[in-house]
PDB file of C-alpha atoms in Angstrom:
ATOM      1  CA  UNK A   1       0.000   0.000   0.000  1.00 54.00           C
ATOM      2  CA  UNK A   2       1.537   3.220  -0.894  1.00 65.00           C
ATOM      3  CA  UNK A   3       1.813   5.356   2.194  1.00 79.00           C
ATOM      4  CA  UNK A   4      -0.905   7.498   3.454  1.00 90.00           C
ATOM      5  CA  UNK A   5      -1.596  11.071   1.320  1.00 95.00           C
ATOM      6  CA  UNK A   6      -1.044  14.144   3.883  1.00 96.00           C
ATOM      7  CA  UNK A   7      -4.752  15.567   2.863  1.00 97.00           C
ATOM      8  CA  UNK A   8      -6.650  12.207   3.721  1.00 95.00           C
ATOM      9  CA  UNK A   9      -6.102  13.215   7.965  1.00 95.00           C
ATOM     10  CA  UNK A  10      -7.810  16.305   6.739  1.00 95.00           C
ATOM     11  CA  UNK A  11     -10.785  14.753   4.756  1.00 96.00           C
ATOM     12  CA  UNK A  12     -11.594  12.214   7.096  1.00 95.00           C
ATOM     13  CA  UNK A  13     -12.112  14.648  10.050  1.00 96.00           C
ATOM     14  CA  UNK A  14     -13.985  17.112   7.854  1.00 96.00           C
ATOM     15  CA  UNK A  15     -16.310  14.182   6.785  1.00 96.00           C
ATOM     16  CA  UNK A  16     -16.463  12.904  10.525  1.00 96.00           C
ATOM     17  CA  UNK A  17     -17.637  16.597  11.883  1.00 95.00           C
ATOM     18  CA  UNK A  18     -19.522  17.042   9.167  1.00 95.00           C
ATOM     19  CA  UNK A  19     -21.399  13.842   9.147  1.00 93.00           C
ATOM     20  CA  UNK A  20     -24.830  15.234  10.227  1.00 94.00           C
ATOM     21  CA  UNK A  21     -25.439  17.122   7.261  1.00 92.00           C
ATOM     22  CA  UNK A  22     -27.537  15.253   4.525  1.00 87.00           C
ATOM     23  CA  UNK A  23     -25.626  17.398   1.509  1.00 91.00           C
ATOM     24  CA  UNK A  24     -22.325  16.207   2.733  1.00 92.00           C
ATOM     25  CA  UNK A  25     -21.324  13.650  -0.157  1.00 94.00           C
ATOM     26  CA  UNK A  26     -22.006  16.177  -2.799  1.00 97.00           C
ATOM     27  CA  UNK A  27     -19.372  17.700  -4.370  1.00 98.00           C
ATOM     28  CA  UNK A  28     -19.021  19.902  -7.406  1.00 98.00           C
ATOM     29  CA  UNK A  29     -16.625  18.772 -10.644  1.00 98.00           C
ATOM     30  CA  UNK A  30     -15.466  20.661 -13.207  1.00 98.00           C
ATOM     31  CA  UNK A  31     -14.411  19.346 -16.974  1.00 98.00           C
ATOM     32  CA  UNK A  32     -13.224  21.294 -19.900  1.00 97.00           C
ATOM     33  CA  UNK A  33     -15.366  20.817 -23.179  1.00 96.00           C
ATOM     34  CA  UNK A  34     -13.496  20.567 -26.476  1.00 95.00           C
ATOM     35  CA  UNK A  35     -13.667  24.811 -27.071  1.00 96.00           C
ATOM     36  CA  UNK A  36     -11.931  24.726 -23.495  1.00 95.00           C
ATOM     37  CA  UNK A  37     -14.962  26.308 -21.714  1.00 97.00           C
ATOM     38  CA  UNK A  38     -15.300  24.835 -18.211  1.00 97.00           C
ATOM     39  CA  UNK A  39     -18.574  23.154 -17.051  1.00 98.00           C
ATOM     40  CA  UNK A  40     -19.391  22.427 -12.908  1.00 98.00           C
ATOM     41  CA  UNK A  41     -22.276  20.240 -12.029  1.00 97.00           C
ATOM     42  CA  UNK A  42     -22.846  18.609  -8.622  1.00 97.00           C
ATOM     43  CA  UNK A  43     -21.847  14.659  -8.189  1.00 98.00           C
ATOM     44  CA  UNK A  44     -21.894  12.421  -4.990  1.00 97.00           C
ATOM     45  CA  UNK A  45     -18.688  11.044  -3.824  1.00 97.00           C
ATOM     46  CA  UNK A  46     -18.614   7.903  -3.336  1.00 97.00           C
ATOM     47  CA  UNK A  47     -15.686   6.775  -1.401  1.00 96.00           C
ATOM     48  CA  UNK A  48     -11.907   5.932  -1.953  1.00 96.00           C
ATOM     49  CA  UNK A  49      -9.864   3.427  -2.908  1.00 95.00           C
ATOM     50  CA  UNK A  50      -7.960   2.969  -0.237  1.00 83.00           C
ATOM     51  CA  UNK A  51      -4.818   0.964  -2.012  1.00 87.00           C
ATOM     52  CA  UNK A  52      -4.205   3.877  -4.422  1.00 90.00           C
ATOM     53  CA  UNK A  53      -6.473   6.781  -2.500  1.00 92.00           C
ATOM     54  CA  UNK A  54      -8.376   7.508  -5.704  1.00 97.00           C
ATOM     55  CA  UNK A  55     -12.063   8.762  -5.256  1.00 98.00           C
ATOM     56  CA  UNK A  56     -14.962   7.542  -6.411  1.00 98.00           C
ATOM     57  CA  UNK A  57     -18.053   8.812  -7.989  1.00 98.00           C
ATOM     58  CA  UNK A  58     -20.687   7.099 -11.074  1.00 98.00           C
ATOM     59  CA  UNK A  59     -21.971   8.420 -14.047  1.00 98.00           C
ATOM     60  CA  UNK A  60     -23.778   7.828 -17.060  1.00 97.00           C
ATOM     61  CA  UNK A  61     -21.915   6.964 -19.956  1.00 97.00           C
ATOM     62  CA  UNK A  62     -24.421   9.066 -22.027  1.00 97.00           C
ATOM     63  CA  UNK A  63     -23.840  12.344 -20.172  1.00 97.00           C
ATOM     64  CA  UNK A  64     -21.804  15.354 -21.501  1.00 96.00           C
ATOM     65  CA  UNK A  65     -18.924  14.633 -18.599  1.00 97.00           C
ATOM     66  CA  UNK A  66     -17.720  11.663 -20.323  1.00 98.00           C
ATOM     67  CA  UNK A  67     -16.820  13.283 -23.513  1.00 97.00           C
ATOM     68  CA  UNK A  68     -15.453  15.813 -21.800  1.00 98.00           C
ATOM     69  CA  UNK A  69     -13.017  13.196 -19.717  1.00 98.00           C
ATOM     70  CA  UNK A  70     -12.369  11.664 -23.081  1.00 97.00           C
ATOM     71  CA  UNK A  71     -10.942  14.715 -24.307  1.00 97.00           C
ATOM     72  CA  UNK A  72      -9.544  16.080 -21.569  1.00 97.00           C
ATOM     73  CA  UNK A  73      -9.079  13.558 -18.122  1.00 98.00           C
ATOM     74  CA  UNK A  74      -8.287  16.913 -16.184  1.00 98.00           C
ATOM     75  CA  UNK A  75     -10.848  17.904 -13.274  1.00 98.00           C
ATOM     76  CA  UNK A  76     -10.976  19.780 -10.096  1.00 98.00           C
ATOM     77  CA  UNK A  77     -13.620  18.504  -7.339  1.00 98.00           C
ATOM     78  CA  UNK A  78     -14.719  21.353  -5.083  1.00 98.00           C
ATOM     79  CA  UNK A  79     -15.933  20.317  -1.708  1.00 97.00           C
ATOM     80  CA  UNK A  80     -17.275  22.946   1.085  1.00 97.00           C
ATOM     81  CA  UNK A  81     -17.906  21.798   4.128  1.00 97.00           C
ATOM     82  CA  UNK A  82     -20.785  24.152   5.812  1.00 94.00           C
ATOM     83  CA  UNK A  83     -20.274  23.040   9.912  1.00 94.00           C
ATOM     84  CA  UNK A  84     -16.634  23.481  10.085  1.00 95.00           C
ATOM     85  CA  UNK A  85     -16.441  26.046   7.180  1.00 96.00           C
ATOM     86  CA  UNK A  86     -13.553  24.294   5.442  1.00 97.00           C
ATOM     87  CA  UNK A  87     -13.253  24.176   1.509  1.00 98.00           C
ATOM     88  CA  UNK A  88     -10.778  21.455  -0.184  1.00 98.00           C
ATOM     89  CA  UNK A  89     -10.090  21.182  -4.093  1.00 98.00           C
ATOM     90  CA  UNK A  90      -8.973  18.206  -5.168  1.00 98.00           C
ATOM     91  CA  UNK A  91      -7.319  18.679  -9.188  1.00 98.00           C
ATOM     92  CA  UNK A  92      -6.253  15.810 -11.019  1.00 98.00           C
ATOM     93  CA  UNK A  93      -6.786  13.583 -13.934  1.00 98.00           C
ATOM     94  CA  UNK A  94     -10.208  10.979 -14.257  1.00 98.00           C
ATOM     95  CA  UNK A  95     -10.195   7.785 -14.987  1.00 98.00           C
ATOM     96  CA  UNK A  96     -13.342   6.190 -16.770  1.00 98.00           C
ATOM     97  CA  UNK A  97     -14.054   2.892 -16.065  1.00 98.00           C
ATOM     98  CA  UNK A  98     -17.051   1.139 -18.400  1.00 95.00           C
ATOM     99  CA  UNK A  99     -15.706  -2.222 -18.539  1.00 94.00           C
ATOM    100  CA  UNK A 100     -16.336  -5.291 -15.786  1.00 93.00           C
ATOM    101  CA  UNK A 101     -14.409  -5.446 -13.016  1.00 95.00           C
ATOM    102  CA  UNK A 102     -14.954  -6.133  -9.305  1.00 96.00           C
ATOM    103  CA  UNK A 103     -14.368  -2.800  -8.456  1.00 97.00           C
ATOM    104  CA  UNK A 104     -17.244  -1.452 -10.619  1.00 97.00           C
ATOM    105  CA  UNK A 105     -19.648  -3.742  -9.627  1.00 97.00           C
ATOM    106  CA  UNK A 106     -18.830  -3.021  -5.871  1.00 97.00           C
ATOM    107  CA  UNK A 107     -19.778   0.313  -6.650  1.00 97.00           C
ATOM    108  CA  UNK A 108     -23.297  -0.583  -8.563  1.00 97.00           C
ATOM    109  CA  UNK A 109     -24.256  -2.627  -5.410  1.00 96.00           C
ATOM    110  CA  UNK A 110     -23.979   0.035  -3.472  1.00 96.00           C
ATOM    111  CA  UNK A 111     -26.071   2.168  -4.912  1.00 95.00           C
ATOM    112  CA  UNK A 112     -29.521   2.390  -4.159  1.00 93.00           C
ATOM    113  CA  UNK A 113     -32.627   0.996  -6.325  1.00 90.00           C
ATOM    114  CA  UNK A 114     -33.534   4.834  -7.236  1.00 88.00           C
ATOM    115  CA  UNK A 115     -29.978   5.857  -8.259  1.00 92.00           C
ATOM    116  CA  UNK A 116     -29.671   2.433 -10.075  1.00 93.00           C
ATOM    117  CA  UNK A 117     -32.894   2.981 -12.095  1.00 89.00           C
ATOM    118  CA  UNK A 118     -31.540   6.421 -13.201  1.00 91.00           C
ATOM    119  CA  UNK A 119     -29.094   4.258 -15.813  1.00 93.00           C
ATOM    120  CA  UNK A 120     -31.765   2.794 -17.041  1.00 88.00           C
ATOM    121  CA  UNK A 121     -33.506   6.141 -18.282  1.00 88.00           C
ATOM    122  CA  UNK A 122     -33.305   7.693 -21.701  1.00 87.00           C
ATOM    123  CA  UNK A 123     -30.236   9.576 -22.705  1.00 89.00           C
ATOM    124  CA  UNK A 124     -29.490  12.558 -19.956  1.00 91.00           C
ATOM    125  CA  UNK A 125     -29.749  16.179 -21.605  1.00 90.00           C
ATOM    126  CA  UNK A 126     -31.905  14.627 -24.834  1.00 87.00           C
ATOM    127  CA  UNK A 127     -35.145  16.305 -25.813  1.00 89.00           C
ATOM    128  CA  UNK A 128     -37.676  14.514 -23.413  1.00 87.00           C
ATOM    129  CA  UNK A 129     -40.018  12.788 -25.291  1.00 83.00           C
ATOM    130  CA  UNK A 130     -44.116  12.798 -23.683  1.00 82.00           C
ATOM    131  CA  UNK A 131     -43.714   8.856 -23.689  1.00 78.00           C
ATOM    132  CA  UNK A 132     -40.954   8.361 -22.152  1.00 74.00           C
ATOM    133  CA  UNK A 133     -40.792   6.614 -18.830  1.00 71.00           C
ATOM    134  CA  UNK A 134     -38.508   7.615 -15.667  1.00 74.00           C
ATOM    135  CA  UNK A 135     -39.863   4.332 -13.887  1.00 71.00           C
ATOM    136  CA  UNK A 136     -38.065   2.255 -11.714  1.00 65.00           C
ATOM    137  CA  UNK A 137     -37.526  -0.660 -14.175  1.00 69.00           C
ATOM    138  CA  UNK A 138     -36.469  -4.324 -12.390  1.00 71.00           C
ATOM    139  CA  UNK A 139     -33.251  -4.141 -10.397  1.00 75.00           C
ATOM    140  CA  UNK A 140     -30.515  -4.770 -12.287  1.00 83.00           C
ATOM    141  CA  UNK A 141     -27.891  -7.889 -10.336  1.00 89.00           C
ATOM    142  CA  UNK A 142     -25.285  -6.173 -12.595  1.00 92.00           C
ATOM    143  CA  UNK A 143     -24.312  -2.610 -14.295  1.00 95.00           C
ATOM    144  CA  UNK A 144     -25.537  -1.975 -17.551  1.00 95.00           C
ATOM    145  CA  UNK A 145     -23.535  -0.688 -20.164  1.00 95.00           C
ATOM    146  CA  UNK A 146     -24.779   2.901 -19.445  1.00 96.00           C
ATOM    147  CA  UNK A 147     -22.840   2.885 -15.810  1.00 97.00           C
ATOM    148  CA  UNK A 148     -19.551   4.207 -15.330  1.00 98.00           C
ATOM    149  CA  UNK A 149     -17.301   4.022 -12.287  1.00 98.00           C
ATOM    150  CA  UNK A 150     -14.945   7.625 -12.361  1.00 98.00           C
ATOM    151  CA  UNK A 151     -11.807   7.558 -10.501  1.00 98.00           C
ATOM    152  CA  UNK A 152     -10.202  10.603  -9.650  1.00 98.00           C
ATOM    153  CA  UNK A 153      -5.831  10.318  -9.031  1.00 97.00           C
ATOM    154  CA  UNK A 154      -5.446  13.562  -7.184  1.00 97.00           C
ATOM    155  CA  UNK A 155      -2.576  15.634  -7.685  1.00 97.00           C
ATOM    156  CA  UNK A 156      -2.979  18.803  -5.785  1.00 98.00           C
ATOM    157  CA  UNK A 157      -5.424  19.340  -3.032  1.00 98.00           C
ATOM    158  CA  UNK A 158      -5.744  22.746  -1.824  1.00 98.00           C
ATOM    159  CA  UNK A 159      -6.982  23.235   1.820  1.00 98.00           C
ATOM    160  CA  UNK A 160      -8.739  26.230   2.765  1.00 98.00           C
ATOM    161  CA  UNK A 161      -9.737  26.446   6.642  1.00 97.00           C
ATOM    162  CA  UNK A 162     -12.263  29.911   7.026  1.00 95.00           C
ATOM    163  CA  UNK A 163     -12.767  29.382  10.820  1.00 91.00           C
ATOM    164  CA  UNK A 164     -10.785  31.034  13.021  1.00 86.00           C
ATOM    165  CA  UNK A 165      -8.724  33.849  13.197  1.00 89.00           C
ATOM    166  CA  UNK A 166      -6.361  33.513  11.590  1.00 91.00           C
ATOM    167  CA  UNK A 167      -7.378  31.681   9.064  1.00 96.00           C
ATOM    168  CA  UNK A 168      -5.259  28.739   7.499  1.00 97.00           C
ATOM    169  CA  UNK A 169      -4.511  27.517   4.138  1.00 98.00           C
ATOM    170  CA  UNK A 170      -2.251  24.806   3.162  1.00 98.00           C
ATOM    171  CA  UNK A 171      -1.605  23.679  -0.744  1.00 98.00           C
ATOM    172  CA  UNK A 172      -0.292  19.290  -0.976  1.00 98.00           C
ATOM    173  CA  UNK A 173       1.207  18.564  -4.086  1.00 96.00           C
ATOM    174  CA  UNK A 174       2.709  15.521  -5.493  1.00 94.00           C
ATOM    175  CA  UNK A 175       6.408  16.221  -6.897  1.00 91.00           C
ATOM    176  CA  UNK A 176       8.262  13.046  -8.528  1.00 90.00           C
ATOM    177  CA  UNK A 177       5.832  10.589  -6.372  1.00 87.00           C
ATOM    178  CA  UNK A 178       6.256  12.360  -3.507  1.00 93.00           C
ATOM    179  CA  UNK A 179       3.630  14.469  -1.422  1.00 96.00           C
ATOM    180  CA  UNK A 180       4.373  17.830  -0.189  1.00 96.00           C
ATOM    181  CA  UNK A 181       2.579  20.983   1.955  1.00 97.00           C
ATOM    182  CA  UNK A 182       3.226  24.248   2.116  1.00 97.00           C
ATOM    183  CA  UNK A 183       1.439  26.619   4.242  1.00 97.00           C
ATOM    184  CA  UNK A 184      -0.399  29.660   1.945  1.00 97.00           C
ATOM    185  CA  UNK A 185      -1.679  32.958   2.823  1.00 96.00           C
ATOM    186  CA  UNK A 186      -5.678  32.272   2.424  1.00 95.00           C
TER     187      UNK A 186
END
């Protein structure tokens, strides 16, 4: 196991204080589209890997973020935390993972009936047709095609503590494998 990253202390005790609040797992990504103009849309994290500390989220194949990761794997993940007033961004690259493996199936089975039906849908941001159905159809034992696992390898996490006085601010980085922090002025 590759040793532990200095921002997952951090993330685990914002999560832990944080844990009453229902929004908590919702976290907003940004892509680049192919004219480099960034989009941000809200998606639940979903946990990490803990043998290579990558996080997790799922998506639909269909949806606009995956041809944005195709073209360009580079995100940022922006996560506030409302009770302790902390913000961490998370940039690195995502990985898209659409084929079977024990991983992404662990992740489907976790998910609840609801969120499972959504794959099952028509096409996400396709003219809605009066006759189509956003039913519940049987639950599926095993992803279909539609379901993507997204794993993020961060790279940079920037910490950004607003209680307190004063405030604090620290920036990890990876240079040649190895993780560093530096305290920043917020």
């Amino acid at each position: 196991m590759t040793p532990l990253p200095p921002w997952r202390s951090p993330l685990a005790r914002a999560l832990h204080r944080n844990r009453s609040l229902p929004h908590l797992r919702f976290v907003q990504l940004a892509t680049v589209d192919f004219q480099g103009r960034p989009h941000n849309r809200t998606v639940v994290y979903r946990g990490l890997v803990e043998e290579t500390h990558q996080m997790q989220f799922v998506t639909d194949r269909r949806s606009e973020k995956i041809d944005h990761l195709l073209h360009n794997p580079w995100v940022e993940v922006c996560w506030y935390f409302t009770k302790t007033r902390e913000q961490i961004r998370f940039r690195g690259t995502m990985q898209i993972i659409q084929i079977a493996s024990a991983l992404r199936q662990t992740a489907w089975e976790r998910l609840s009936p609801q969120a499972k039906a959504q794959f099952c849908w028509p096409a996400p941001g396709a003219l809605r047709s009066p006759d189509s159905s956003l039913e519940a159809p049987p639950i599926l034992p095993h992803p279909p095609d539609t379901f993507c696992l997204l794993l993020l390898s961060v790279e940079q996490v920037d910490h950004l503590e607003l209680r307190g006085e004063p405030q604090n601010r620290w920036i990890h980085h990876q240079v040649a494998g190895q993780w560093q922090t530096q305290a920043v002025n917020p």
